[in-house]
mmCIF file with all atom_site columns, C-alpha atoms in Angstrom:
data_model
loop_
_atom_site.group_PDB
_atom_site.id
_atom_site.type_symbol
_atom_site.label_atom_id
_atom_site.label_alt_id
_atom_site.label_comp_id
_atom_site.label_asym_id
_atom_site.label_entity_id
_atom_site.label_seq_id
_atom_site.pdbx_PDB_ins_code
_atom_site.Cartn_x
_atom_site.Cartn_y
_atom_site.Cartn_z
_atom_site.occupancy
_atom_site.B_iso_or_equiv
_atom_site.pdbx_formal_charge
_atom_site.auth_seq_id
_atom_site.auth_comp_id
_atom_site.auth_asym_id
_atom_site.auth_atom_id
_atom_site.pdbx_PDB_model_num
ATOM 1   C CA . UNK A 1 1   ? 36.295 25.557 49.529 1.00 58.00 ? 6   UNK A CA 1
ATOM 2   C CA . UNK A 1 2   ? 33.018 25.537 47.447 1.00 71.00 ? 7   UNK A CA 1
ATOM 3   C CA . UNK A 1 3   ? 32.054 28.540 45.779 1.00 78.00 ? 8   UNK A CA 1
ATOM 4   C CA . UNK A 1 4   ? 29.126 28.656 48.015 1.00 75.00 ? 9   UNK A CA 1
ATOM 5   C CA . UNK A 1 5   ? 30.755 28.466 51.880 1.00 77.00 ? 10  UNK A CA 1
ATOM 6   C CA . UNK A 1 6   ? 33.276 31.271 50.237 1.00 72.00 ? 11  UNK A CA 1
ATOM 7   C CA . UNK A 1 7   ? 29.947 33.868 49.135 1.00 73.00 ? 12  UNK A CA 1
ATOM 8   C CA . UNK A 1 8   ? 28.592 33.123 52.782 1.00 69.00 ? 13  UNK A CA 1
ATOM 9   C CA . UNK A 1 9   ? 32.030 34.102 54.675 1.00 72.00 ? 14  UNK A CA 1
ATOM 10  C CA . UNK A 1 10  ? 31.988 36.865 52.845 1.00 73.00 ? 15  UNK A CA 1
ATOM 11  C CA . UNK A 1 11  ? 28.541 37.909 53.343 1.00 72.00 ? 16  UNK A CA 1
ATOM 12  C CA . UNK A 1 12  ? 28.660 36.922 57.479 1.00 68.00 ? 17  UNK A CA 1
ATOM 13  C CA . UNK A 1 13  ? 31.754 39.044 57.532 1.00 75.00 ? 18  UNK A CA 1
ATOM 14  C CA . UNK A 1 14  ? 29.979 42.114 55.550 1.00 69.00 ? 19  UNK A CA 1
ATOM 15  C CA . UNK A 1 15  ? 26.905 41.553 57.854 1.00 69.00 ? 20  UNK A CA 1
ATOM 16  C CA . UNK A 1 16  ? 29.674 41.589 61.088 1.00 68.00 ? 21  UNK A CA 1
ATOM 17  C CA . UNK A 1 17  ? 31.091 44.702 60.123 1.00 76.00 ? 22  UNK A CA 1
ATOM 18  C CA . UNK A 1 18  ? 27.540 46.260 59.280 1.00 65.00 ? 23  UNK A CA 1
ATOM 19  C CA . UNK A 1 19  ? 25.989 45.475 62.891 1.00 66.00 ? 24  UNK A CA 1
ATOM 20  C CA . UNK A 1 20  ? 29.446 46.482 64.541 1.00 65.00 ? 25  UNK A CA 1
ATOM 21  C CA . UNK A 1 21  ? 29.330 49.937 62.560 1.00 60.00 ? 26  UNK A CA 1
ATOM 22  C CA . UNK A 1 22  ? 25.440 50.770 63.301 1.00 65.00 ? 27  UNK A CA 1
ATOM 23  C CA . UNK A 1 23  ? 26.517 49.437 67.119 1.00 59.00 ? 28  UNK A CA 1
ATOM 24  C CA . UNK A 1 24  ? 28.891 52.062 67.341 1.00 62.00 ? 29  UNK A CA 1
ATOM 25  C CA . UNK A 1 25  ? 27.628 54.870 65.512 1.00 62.00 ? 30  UNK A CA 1
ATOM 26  C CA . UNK A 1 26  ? 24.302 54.436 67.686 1.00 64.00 ? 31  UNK A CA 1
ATOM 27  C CA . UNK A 1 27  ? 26.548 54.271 71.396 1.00 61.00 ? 32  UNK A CA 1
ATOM 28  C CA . UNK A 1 28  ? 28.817 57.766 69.781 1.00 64.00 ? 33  UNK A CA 1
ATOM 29  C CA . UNK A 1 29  ? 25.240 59.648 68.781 1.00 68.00 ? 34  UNK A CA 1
ATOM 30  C CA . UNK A 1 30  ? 24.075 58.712 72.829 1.00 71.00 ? 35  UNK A CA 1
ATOM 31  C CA . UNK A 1 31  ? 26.935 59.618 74.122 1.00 80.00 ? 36  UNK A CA 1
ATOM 32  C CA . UNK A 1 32  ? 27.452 62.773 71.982 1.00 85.00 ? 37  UNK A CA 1
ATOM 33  C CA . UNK A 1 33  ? 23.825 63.732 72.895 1.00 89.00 ? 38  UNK A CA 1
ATOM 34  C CA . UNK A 1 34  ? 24.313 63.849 76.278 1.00 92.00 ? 39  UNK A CA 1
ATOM 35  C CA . UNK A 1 35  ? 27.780 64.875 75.957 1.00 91.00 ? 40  UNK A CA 1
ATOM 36  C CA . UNK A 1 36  ? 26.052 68.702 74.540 1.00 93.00 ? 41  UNK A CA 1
ATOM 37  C CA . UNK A 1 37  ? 23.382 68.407 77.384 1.00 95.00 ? 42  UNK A CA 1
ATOM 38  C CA . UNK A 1 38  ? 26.282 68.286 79.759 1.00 95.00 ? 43  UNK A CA 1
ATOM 39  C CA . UNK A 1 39  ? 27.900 70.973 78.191 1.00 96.00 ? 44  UNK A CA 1
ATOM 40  C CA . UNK A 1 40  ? 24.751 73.139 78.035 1.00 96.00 ? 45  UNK A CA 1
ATOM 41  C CA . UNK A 1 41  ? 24.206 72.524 81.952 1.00 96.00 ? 46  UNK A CA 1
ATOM 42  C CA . UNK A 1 42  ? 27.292 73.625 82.923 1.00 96.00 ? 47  UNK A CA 1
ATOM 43  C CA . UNK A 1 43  ? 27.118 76.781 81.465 1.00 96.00 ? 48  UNK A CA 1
ATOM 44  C CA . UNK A 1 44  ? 24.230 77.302 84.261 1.00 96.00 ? 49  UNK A CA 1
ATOM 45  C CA . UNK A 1 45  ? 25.991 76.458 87.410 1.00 96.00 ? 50  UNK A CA 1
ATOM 46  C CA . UNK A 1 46  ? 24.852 78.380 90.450 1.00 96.00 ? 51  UNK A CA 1
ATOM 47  C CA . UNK A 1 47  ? 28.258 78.949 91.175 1.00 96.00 ? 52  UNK A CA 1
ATOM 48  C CA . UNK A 1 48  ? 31.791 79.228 88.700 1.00 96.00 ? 53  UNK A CA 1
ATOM 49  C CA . UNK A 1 49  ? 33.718 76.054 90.212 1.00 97.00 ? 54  UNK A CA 1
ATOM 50  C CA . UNK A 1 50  ? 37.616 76.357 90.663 1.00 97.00 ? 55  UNK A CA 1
ATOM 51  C CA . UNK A 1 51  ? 39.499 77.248 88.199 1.00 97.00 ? 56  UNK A CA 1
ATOM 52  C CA . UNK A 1 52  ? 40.807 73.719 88.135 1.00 97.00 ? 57  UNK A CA 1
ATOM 53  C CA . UNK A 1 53  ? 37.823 71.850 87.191 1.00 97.00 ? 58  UNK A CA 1
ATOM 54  C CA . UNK A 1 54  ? 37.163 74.427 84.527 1.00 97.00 ? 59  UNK A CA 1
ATOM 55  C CA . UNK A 1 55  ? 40.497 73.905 82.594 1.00 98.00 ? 60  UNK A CA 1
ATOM 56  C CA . UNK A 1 56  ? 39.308 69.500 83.217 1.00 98.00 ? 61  UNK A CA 1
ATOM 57  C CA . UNK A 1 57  ? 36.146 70.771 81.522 1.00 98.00 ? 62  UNK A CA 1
ATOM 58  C CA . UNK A 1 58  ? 37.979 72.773 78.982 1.00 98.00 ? 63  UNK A CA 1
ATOM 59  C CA . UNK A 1 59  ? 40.403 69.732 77.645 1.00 98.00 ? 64  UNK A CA 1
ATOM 60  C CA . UNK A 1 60  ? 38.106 67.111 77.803 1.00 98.00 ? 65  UNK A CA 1
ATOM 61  C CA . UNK A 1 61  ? 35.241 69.362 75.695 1.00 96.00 ? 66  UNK A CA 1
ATOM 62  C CA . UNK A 1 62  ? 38.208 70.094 72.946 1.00 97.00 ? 67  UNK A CA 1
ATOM 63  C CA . UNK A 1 63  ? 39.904 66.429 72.983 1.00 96.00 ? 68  UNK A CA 1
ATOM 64  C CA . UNK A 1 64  ? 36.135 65.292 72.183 1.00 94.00 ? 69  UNK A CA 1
ATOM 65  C CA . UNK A 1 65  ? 35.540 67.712 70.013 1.00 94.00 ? 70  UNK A CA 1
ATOM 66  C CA . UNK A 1 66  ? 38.533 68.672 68.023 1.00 96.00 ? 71  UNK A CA 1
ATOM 67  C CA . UNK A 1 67  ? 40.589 65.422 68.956 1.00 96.00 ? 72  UNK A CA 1
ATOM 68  C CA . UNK A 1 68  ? 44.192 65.875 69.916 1.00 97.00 ? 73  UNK A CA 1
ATOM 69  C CA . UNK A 1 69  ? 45.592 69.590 70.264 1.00 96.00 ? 74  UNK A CA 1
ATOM 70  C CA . UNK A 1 70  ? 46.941 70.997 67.048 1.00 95.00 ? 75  UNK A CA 1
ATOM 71  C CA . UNK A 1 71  ? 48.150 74.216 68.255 1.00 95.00 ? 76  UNK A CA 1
ATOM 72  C CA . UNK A 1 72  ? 51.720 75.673 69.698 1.00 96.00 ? 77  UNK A CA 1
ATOM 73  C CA . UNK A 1 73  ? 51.909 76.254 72.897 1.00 96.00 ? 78  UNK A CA 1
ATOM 74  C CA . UNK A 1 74  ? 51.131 80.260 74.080 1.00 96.00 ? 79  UNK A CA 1
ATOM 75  C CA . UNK A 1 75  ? 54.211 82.590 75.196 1.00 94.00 ? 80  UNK A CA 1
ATOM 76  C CA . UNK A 1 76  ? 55.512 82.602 77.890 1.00 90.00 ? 81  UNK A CA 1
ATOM 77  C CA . UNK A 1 77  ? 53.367 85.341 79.472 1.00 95.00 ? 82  UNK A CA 1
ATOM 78  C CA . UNK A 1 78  ? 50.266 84.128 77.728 1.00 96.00 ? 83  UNK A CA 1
ATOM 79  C CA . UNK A 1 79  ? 49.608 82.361 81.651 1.00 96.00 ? 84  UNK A CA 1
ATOM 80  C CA . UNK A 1 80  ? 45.671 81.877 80.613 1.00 96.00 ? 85  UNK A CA 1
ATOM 81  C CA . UNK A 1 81  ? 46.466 80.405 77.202 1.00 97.00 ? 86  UNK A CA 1
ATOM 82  C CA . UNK A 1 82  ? 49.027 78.652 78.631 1.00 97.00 ? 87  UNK A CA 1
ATOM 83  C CA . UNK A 1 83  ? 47.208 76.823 81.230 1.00 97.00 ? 88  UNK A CA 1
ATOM 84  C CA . UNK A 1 84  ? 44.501 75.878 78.446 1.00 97.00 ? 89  UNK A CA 1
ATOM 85  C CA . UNK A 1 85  ? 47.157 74.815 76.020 1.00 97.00 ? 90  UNK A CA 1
ATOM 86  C CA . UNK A 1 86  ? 48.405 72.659 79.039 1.00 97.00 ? 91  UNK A CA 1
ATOM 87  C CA . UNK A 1 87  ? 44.656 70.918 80.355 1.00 98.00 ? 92  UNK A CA 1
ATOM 88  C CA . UNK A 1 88  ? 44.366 70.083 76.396 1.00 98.00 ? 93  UNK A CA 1
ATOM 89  C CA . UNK A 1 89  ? 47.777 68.551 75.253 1.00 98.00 ? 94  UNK A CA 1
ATOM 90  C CA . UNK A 1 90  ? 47.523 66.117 78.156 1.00 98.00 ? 95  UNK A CA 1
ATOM 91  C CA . UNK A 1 91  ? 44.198 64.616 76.814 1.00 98.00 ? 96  UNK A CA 1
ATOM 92  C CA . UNK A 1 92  ? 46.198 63.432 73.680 1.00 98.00 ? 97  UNK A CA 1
ATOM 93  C CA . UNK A 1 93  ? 45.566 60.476 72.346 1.00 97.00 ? 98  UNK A CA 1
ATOM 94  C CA . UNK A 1 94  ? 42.136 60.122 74.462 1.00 97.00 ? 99  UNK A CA 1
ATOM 95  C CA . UNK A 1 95  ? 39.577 58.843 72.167 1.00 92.00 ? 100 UNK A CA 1
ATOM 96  C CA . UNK A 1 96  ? 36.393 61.071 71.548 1.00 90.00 ? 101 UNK A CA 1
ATOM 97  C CA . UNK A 1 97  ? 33.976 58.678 73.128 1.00 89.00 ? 102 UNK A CA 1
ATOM 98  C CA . UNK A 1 98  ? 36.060 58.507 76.195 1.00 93.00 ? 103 UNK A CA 1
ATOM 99  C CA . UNK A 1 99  ? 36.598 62.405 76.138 1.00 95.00 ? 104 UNK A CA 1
ATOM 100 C CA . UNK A 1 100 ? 32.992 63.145 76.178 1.00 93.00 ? 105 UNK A CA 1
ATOM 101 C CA . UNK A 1 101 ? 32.169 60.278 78.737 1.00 93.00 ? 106 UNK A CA 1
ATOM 102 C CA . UNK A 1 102 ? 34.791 61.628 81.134 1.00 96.00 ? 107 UNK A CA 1
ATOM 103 C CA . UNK A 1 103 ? 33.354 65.215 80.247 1.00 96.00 ? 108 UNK A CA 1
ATOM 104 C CA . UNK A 1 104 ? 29.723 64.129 81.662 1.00 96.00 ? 109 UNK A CA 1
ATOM 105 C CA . UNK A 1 105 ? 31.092 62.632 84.895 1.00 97.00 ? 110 UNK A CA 1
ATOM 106 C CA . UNK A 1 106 ? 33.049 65.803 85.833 1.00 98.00 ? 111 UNK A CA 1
ATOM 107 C CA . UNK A 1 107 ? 29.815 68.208 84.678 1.00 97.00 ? 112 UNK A CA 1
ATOM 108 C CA . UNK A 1 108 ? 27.505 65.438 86.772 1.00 96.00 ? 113 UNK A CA 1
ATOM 109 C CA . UNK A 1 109 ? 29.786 65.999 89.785 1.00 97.00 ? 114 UNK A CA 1
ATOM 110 C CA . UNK A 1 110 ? 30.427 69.586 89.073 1.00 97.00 ? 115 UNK A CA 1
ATOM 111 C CA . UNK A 1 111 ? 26.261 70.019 89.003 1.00 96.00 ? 116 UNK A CA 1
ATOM 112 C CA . UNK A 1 112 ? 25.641 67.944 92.360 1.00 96.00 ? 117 UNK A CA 1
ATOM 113 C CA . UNK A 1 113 ? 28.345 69.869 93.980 1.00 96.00 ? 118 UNK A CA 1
ATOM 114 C CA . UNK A 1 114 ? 27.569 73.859 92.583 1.00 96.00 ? 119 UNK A CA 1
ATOM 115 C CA . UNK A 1 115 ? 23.461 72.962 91.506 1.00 95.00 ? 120 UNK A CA 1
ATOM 116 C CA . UNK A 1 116 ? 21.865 74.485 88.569 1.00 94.00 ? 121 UNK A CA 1
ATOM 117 C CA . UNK A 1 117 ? 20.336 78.089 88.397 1.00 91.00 ? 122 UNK A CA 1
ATOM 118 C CA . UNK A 1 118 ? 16.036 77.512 88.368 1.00 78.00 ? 123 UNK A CA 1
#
């Protein structure tokens, strides 16, 4: 291969991994933006949903924000901790993105279901 072709691949495949980078980093910033408005409006439902929706809520907001849990499980009679410990470790290996993007679907639903305080 000339010198020249060889300086272009490797300049088309800088320029590919540029635009896929910027591509990406613009869709997380969106998503994490609404992903904190989401997170906001649920802290002014009319009503407190069941407590199973909150622990959903709960393990999807520290998946996408801490990433996969890094802490033992509770004791035994440690039922609260437990139950968090438990909505949390079975989010692992959930990406982020995907955390945050199933986060605003349940606080959408939660929010047409419970309403938000005027």
């Amino acid at each position: 291969m000339a010198t020249q072709e060889v300086r272009f691949i490797i300049l088309y495949k800088f320029a590919l991994r540029y635009y896929i980078h910027v591509y990406f980093v613009s869709l997380f910033n969106g998503c994490a933006k609404e992903f904190n408005k989401a997170a906001e409006d649920v802290k002014n439902l009319n009503s407190t949903p069941a407590d199973n929706d909150l622990l959903e809520l709960y393990g999807l907001y520290k998946q996408a924000t801490v990433g996969d849990c890094n802490t033992d499980k509770p004791g035994f009679l440690d039922f609260k901790g437990k139950a968090k410990w438990d909505a949390w470790n079975k989010l692992k290996g959930k990406s982020a993105v995907d955390a945050m993007a199933d986060y605003i679907a349940k606080a959408k639903s939660l929010i047409e279901m419970h309403g938000l305080k005027a």
